[in-house]
Coordinates of C-alpha atoms and ligand atoms in Angstrom, one line a residue:
M1479 CA 29.1 26.3 -2.0
K1480 CA 29.0 30.0 -1.2
P1481 CA 25.7 31.7 -1.9
T1482 CA 27.6 33.7 -4.6
A1483 CA 29.0 30.5 -6.4
T1484 CA 28.2 30.4 -10.1
K1485 CA 27.1 27.4 -12.1
K1486 CA 30.6 27.1 -13.5
D1487 CA 32.0 26.9 -9.9
V1488 CA 29.6 24.1 -9.1
Q1489 CA 30.5 22.3 -12.4
Q1490 CA 34.2 22.5 -11.5
V1491 CA 33.6 20.8 -8.1
I1492 CA 31.5 18.1 -9.8
R1493 CA 34.3 17.5 -12.4
L1494 CA 36.9 17.0 -9.6
I1495 CA 34.6 14.5 -7.8
K1496 CA 34.0 12.6 -11.1
A1497 CA 37.7 12.6 -11.9
A1498 CA 38.3 10.7 -8.7
G1499 CA 35.8 8.1 -9.9
L1500 CA 33.1 9.2 -7.5
R1501 CA 29.5 10.5 -8.0
A1502 CA 28.2 13.9 -7.1
D1503 CA 24.7 14.5 -5.5
V1504 CA 23.7 18.1 -6.1
S1505 CA 21.2 19.6 -3.7
S1506 CA 20.2 23.1 -4.8
G1507 CA 18.4 25.2 -2.2
R1508 CA 17.0 28.7 -2.6
F1509 CA 20.2 30.3 -1.2
Q1510 CA 22.9 27.7 -1.4
T1511 CA 24.0 24.6 -3.3
V1512 CA 25.3 21.6 -1.4
I1513 CA 27.3 18.9 -3.2
G1514 CA 27.4 15.4 -1.7
I1515 CA 30.0 12.9 -2.6
V1516 CA 28.8 9.4 -3.3
G1517 CA 31.4 6.7 -2.9
D1518 CA 34.7 6.3 -1.0
E1519 CA 35.7 9.8 -0.1
K1520 CA 39.3 8.7 0.7
K1521 CA 39.9 8.9 -3.0
I1522 CA 39.4 12.6 -3.0
N1523 CA 41.6 15.5 -1.9
F1524 CA 39.5 17.6 0.4
D1525 CA 42.1 20.5 0.5
Q1526 CA 42.0 20.7 -3.3
I1527 CA 38.2 21.0 -3.3
K1528 CA 38.3 23.6 -0.6
S1529 CA 40.7 25.7 -2.7
L1530 CA 38.3 25.9 -5.7
T1531 CA 36.5 29.2 -6.3
G1532 CA 32.9 29.3 -4.9
V1533 CA 33.5 26.6 -2.3
Y1534 CA 32.3 27.6 1.1
D1535 CA 33.4 24.7 3.2
V1536 CA 34.2 20.9 2.9
N1537 CA 32.9 18.7 5.6
R1538 CA 33.1 15.0 6.4
I1539 CA 29.7 13.7 7.6
Q1540 CA 30.4 11.1 10.2
V1541 CA 27.3 8.9 9.9
P1542 CA 27.1 6.2 7.2
Y1543 CA 23.9 7.7 5.8
R1544 CA 25.4 10.9 4.6
L1545 CA 23.0 11.9 1.9
M1546 CA 20.1 11.4 4.3
S1547 CA 21.6 13.1 7.3
R1548 CA 20.2 16.4 8.7
S1549 CA 23.7 17.9 8.4
Y1550 CA 23.4 17.4 4.6
I1551 CA 19.7 18.3 4.2
S1552 CA 18.3 20.3 7.2
H1553 CA 14.7 21.0 6.0
D1554 CA 12.0 18.4 6.2
I1555 CA 11.4 16.6 2.9
V1556 CA 7.8 16.2 1.7
V1557 CA 7.2 13.3 -0.6
K1558 CA 4.3 13.4 -3.1
V1559 CA 2.3 10.2 -4.0
G1560 CA -0.2 11.2 -6.6
D1561 CA -1.6 14.4 -5.1
V1562 CA -1.0 13.3 -1.5
S1563 CA 1.9 15.0 0.4
I1564 CA 3.7 13.0 3.2
G1565 CA 6.1 14.7 5.6
G1566 CA 7.0 18.1 7.0
N1567 CA 4.0 19.7 8.8
E1568 CA 1.4 18.0 6.6
E1569 CA -1.5 16.3 8.3
P1570 CA -0.9 12.6 9.0
V1571 CA -1.3 10.5 5.8
I1572 CA -3.2 7.3 6.1
I1573 CA -2.4 4.3 3.9
A1574 CA -5.0 1.5 4.3
G1575 CA -6.3 -1.6 2.5
P1576 CA -6.1 -5.3 2.8
C1577 CA -2.9 -7.3 3.5
S1578 CA -3.5 -9.1 0.1
I1579 CA -5.4 -8.3 -3.0
E1580 CA -7.8 -11.2 -3.4
S1581 CA -10.0 -10.1 -6.3
Y1582 CA -11.2 -6.9 -8.0
E1583 CA -14.5 -7.1 -6.0
Q1584 CA -12.8 -7.5 -2.6
M1585 CA -10.4 -4.7 -3.4
F1586 CA -13.1 -2.3 -4.6
R1587 CA -15.4 -3.1 -1.6
I1588 CA -12.6 -2.4 0.9
A1589 CA -11.2 0.6 -1.0
K1590 CA -14.6 2.3 -1.1
K1591 CA -14.9 1.9 2.7
V1592 CA -11.4 3.1 3.5
K1593 CA -11.8 6.1 1.1
E1594 CA -15.0 7.0 2.8
A1595 CA -13.2 6.8 6.2
G1596 CA -10.7 9.4 4.9
C1597 CA -7.8 7.2 3.9
H1598 CA -5.3 8.9 1.4
I1599 CA -3.5 6.0 -0.2
L1600 CA -4.7 2.5 -1.0
R1601 CA -2.5 -0.5 -0.2
G1602 CA -2.7 -4.2 -1.2
G1603 CA -0.1 -6.9 -1.6
A1604 CA 0.2 -8.8 -4.9
Y1605 CA 3.6 -10.3 -4.4
K1606 CA 3.4 -11.5 -0.8
P1607 CA 6.5 -12.3 1.3
R1608 CA 5.3 -15.5 3.1
T1609 CA 7.1 -17.7 5.6
S1610 CA 5.3 -20.8 4.4
V1611 CA 5.3 -22.1 0.8
H1612 CA 1.9 -23.5 1.6
S1613 CA 0.2 -20.2 2.3
F1614 CA -1.4 -17.8 -0.2
Q1615 CA 1.4 -16.2 -2.2
G1616 CA -0.6 -13.3 -3.7
L1617 CA -2.2 -12.9 -7.1
G1618 CA 0.9 -11.4 -8.7
L1619 CA 0.3 -9.4 -11.9
D1620 CA -3.5 -10.0 -11.8
G1621 CA -3.6 -8.5 -8.3
L1622 CA -1.6 -5.4 -9.5
K1623 CA -4.1 -4.8 -12.2
H1624 CA -7.0 -5.1 -9.8
L1625 CA -5.3 -2.6 -7.5
H1626 CA -4.6 -0.2 -10.4
N1627 CA -8.2 -0.4 -11.7
V1628 CA -9.7 0.2 -8.3
G1629 CA -7.3 3.1 -7.6
K1630 CA -8.3 4.6 -10.9
D1631 CA -12.0 4.0 -10.5
L1632 CA -12.0 5.6 -7.0
G1633 CA -9.4 8.3 -7.7
I1634 CA -7.0 7.2 -5.0
P1635 CA -3.2 6.6 -5.3
T1636 CA -1.9 3.1 -4.7
V1637 CA 1.1 1.3 -3.1
S1638 CA 2.1 -2.4 -3.4
E1639 CA 5.1 -4.4 -2.4
V1640 CA 7.9 -5.3 -4.8
R1641 CA 9.5 -8.5 -3.6
S1642 CA 12.2 -9.0 -6.3
E1643 CA 14.1 -6.8 -8.7
F1644 CA 12.4 -8.7 -11.5
D1645 CA 9.0 -7.3 -10.5
V1646 CA 10.1 -3.7 -10.2
E1647 CA 9.0 -2.7 -13.7
M1648 CA 5.5 -4.2 -13.3
V1649 CA 4.8 -2.8 -9.9
A1650 CA 6.0 0.6 -11.1
K1651 CA 3.8 0.4 -14.1
Y1652 CA 0.6 -0.3 -12.1
C1653 CA 1.2 1.6 -8.8
D1654 CA 2.0 5.1 -7.6
M1655 CA 4.4 4.0 -4.9
L1656 CA 6.6 0.9 -4.4
Q1657 CA 6.9 -0.8 -1.0
I1658 CA 10.1 -2.6 0.0
G1659 CA 9.2 -5.0 2.8
A1660 CA 10.9 -5.7 6.1
R1661 CA 12.3 -9.0 4.8
N1662 CA 13.9 -7.3 1.9
M1663 CA 15.5 -4.4 3.8
Y1664 CA 18.9 -5.9 3.1
N1665 CA 18.3 -6.7 -0.6
Q1666 CA 20.8 -4.4 -2.4
D1667 CA 19.8 -5.4 -5.9
L1668 CA 16.1 -4.9 -5.2
I1669 CA 16.7 -1.5 -3.5
E1670 CA 18.8 -0.2 -6.3
A1671 CA 16.4 -1.4 -9.1
A1672 CA 13.4 0.1 -7.2
A1673 CA 15.2 3.4 -6.6
K1674 CA 16.1 3.8 -10.3
Q1675 CA 12.5 3.6 -11.6
G1676 CA 11.9 7.0 -10.0
K1677 CA 8.6 6.5 -8.2
P1678 CA 8.2 7.1 -4.5
I1679 CA 9.4 4.3 -2.2
L1680 CA 8.0 3.1 1.1
F1681 CA 11.0 1.5 2.7
K1682 CA 10.2 -0.7 5.7
R1683 CA 12.7 -1.3 8.6
G1684 CA 13.8 -4.9 8.9
F1685 CA 12.6 -6.4 12.1
S1686 CA 16.0 -7.1 13.5
A1687 CA 17.7 -4.1 12.0
Q1688 CA 19.5 -1.4 14.1
I1689 CA 18.5 2.1 13.0
D1690 CA 22.0 2.9 11.6
E1691 CA 21.8 -0.2 9.6
Y1692 CA 18.3 0.6 8.4
L1693 CA 19.4 4.1 7.3
S1694 CA 22.5 2.8 5.6
F1695 CA 20.3 0.7 3.3
A1696 CA 17.9 3.5 2.8
E1697 CA 20.9 5.6 1.8
R1698 CA 21.2 3.4 -1.3
I1699 CA 17.8 4.7 -2.5
V1700 CA 18.9 8.3 -2.2
A1701 CA 22.4 7.5 -3.6
N1702 CA 20.7 6.1 -6.7
G1703 CA 19.0 9.5 -7.3
N1704 CA 15.6 8.9 -5.7
K1705 CA 14.7 11.3 -2.9
K1706 CA 11.0 10.3 -2.9
L1707 CA 11.6 8.1 0.1
V1708 CA 9.3 7.4 3.0
L1709 CA 10.6 5.4 6.0
C1710 CA 8.4 3.0 7.9
E1711 CA 8.8 1.5 11.4
R1712 CA 6.9 -1.8 11.5
G1713 CA 7.9 -3.5 14.7
I1714 CA 11.0 -5.3 15.7
M1715 CA 12.0 -8.5 17.5
P1716 CA 15.3 -10.0 18.7
L1717 CA 17.2 -12.0 16.1
G1718 CA 15.6 -15.4 16.1
G1719 CA 12.7 -14.2 18.2
S1720 CA 14.1 -15.7 21.3
F1721 CA 11.7 -14.3 23.9
K1722 CA 8.0 -15.0 24.2
S1723 CA 5.8 -12.0 23.7
Q1724 CA 2.1 -11.4 23.6
T1725 CA 2.5 -9.4 20.3
R1726 CA 3.7 -10.5 16.9
F1727 CA 6.4 -7.8 16.9
T1728 CA 7.4 -4.9 19.3
L1729 CA 6.6 -1.6 17.8
D1730 CA 9.7 0.6 18.3
L1731 CA 8.2 4.0 19.2
N1732 CA 11.7 5.3 20.0
A1733 CA 12.5 4.9 16.3
I1734 CA 10.1 7.7 15.3
P1735 CA 11.7 10.7 17.0
V1736 CA 15.2 9.2 16.4
L1737 CA 14.6 8.8 12.6
R1738 CA 13.0 12.3 12.5
K1739 CA 16.0 13.7 14.2
E1740 CA 18.6 11.9 12.1
T1741 CA 17.0 12.5 8.7
P1742 CA 14.7 14.9 6.9
F1743 CA 12.7 12.1 5.2
P1744 CA 9.1 11.4 6.3
V1745 CA 8.5 8.6 8.8
I1746 CA 5.4 6.5 9.0
V1747 CA 4.4 3.6 11.2
D1748 CA 2.7 0.3 10.5
P1749 CA 0.9 -0.7 13.7
S1750 CA -0.8 -3.7 12.0
H1751 CA 2.4 -5.7 11.6
G1752 CA 4.0 -4.0 14.6
T1753 CA 1.4 -5.6 16.9
G1754 CA -0.2 -8.3 14.9
R1755 CA -3.4 -7.7 17.0
K1756 CA -6.4 -5.7 15.9
D1757 CA -7.1 -4.6 19.5
L1758 CA -3.8 -2.8 19.8
I1759 CA -3.9 -0.9 16.5
I1760 CA -5.9 2.1 17.8
P1761 CA -3.7 2.7 20.8
M1762 CA -0.5 2.3 18.9
S1763 CA -1.7 4.5 16.1
R1764 CA -2.4 7.3 18.6
S1765 CA 1.0 6.8 20.2
S1766 CA 2.8 6.9 16.8
I1767 CA 1.2 10.1 15.8
A1768 CA 2.0 11.6 19.2
A1769 CA 5.6 10.5 18.8
G1770 CA 5.8 12.4 15.5
A1771 CA 4.9 9.9 12.8
H1772 CA 3.9 11.6 9.5
G1773 CA 1.4 8.8 8.8
L1774 CA 0.2 5.3 9.3
M1775 CA -0.2 2.2 7.3
I1776 CA -3.0 0.0 8.4
E1777 CA -4.4 -3.3 7.2
V1778 CA -8.2 -3.2 6.8
H1779 CA -10.6 -6.0 5.8
D1780 CA -14.4 -5.8 5.9
R1781 CA -14.7 -9.6 6.1
P1782 CA -11.7 -10.8 8.1
Q1783 CA -13.1 -14.3 8.3
E1784 CA -12.5 -14.5 4.5
A1785 CA -9.1 -12.8 4.4
L1786 CA -6.4 -14.9 2.8
S1787 CA -3.6 -13.4 4.9
D1788 CA -3.1 -11.6 8.3
A1789 CA -6.8 -12.0 9.3
N1790 CA -5.9 -11.5 13.0
Q1791 CA -4.6 -8.0 12.5
A1792 CA -7.2 -6.8 10.0
L1793 CA -9.0 -3.7 11.3
A1794 CA -12.7 -3.0 10.5
P1795 CA -13.3 0.0 8.3
E1796 CA -15.3 1.7 11.1
D1797 CA -12.2 1.6 13.3
L1798 CA -10.2 3.3 10.6
T1799 CA -12.5 6.2 10.7
K1800 CA -11.8 6.6 14.5
I1801 CA -8.0 6.4 13.9
I1802 CA -8.1 9.1 11.2
M1803 CA -10.2 11.4 13.4
I1804 CA -8.0 11.0 16.5
S1805 CA -4.8 11.2 14.4
K1806 CA -5.8 14.6 13.0
L1807 CA -6.6 15.9 16.5
I1808 CA -3.3 14.7 18.0
H1809 CA -1.4 16.2 15.1
Q1810 CA -3.1 19.6 15.4
T1811 CA -2.7 19.7 19.2
I1812 CA 1.1 19.1 18.9
A1813 CA 1.5 21.4 15.9
Q1814 CA -0.2 24.2 17.9
S1815 CA 1.9 23.6 21.0
E1816 CA 5.3 24.9 21.9
V1817 CA 6.7 21.3 22.0
P1818 CA 8.3 20.4 18.7
F1819 CA 8.0 17.0 17.1
S1820 CA 11.8 16.5 16.7
G1821 CA 14.7 17.8 14.7
D1822 CA 15.4 20.9 16.8
I1823 CA 15.4 19.0 20.1
S1824 CA 18.9 19.3 21.5
N1825 CA 20.9 16.1 21.9
G1826 CA 20.8 16.0 25.6
A1827 CA 20.1 12.2 25.9
S1828 CA 21.7 10.7 29.0
H1829 CA 22.3 7.0 29.5
D1830 CA 23.0 7.3 33.2
H1831 CA 20.8 5.1 35.4
Ligands
PEP3192 C1 3.1 -5.8 4.3 O1 3.0 -4.6 4.6 O2 2.3 -6.3 3.6 C2 4.1 -6.6 4.9 C3 4.4 -7.8 4.5 O3 4.8 -6.0 5.9 P1 6.3 -6.3 6.5 O4 7.3 -6.3 5.3 O5 6.6 -5.1 7.4 O6 6.3 -7.6 7.2
MN3193 MN1 0.2 -8.3 6.1

C-alpha cells in the first residue's frame, strides 16, 4: 500500500482477497502496510487489486515461502520467549538442558548449572521421538510439569518438543516455547495445531530436507498467523544415510547464511544432534555463531553415565560456560566489523568450477 493509504483502502483490498476465497496477511510497518495473499493466487485478479485506491504495487513473490521471504518482510524479526529476545542484532541466545527430562531433581540440578553458565532458555524433552520402541520414551505430562516447575523456581523460560497435535495444548500450557522436531518437519497437522496456539515455535529442519522444502513447511506456521518462529539447523544426512560418517549427522553450516538471507526469521543451530559427539560441540558452536547463527541449542548433562537418552553428545556444564563466553566474543567481533552477517550480501554466488 502507498504510505498515504487509509484504513479503508486496506480494508477494501482485504475484502477483495477474501471474496476470492483467500486469506490476507497484513503486515503493518511504521511507514507502510504490506498485504500478503495466503492461498492460490491464481484465483485473484492482480490488475483489479492494482487499480484500487491506496495500492502502491502488486507483486508475485516467486519463492514458495512467500510470507517468510525477505521481499515480503525485509527487517530482521526478533522473537521473544519470556523476556529473552532471539534474532536481529541481539547477543546469541543459548538454549540448554538435558535431552530428556528424567525427574524434578535431575532437571533442577542441571538447570541450576546451565543458568549459572549463562544459558537463557531451558530445554528438556518430555515426549521423545525415538527410533526404538524399546528405548526410554520420555516422562510425558509428568516431565512437562517438572520442567515447568524448575523453570518457575529458577526464573528461566522453557522449551519442550511437541510430538503430536494431541499434545499441543499440554506442551503450550506448561512451556514458553514449543519445539517441532526434525522427524516432524513434514507433519502438517502438528505444524498447524502448534502454530495456532500462539506461543513461539522452535522449528527444526528435517535431516533430509532441502532448504526450500524446509521453508515451505515453516511457511505454514506463519500462514496460520504465528510469526514467533525460530528456525533451527540440526544436521543433515542423505536419505537413508547411505554413506559412512564419523558423525551422527553433518551440520550444514551453509544453511545459516542461506536462511538468514532468504528470511527475516531468527536462525539457531543445534550442534548436539548435528554432530552426535561431545568433542565436536565447542568447535561447531564457534563456527555456527561465526556463520551468523542467532543462538545455539545444546544438550547438557552433569551425569552423562546416568542419562536416559543421547549420553554420547551430552556436554558438561563447565563446557557450556566456555561456549557462552566464546559465542559472545565472536558475535561482538563480527557486529563491530564491516563484514555483515547476511541479508545485504549481494547474490554473487557462482557455481563455476
Ligand atoms: C531434540 O532436540 O531433543 C531432538 C530430538 O532433536 P531432533 O528433532 O533435531 O532430532
Ligand atoms: Mn537428544
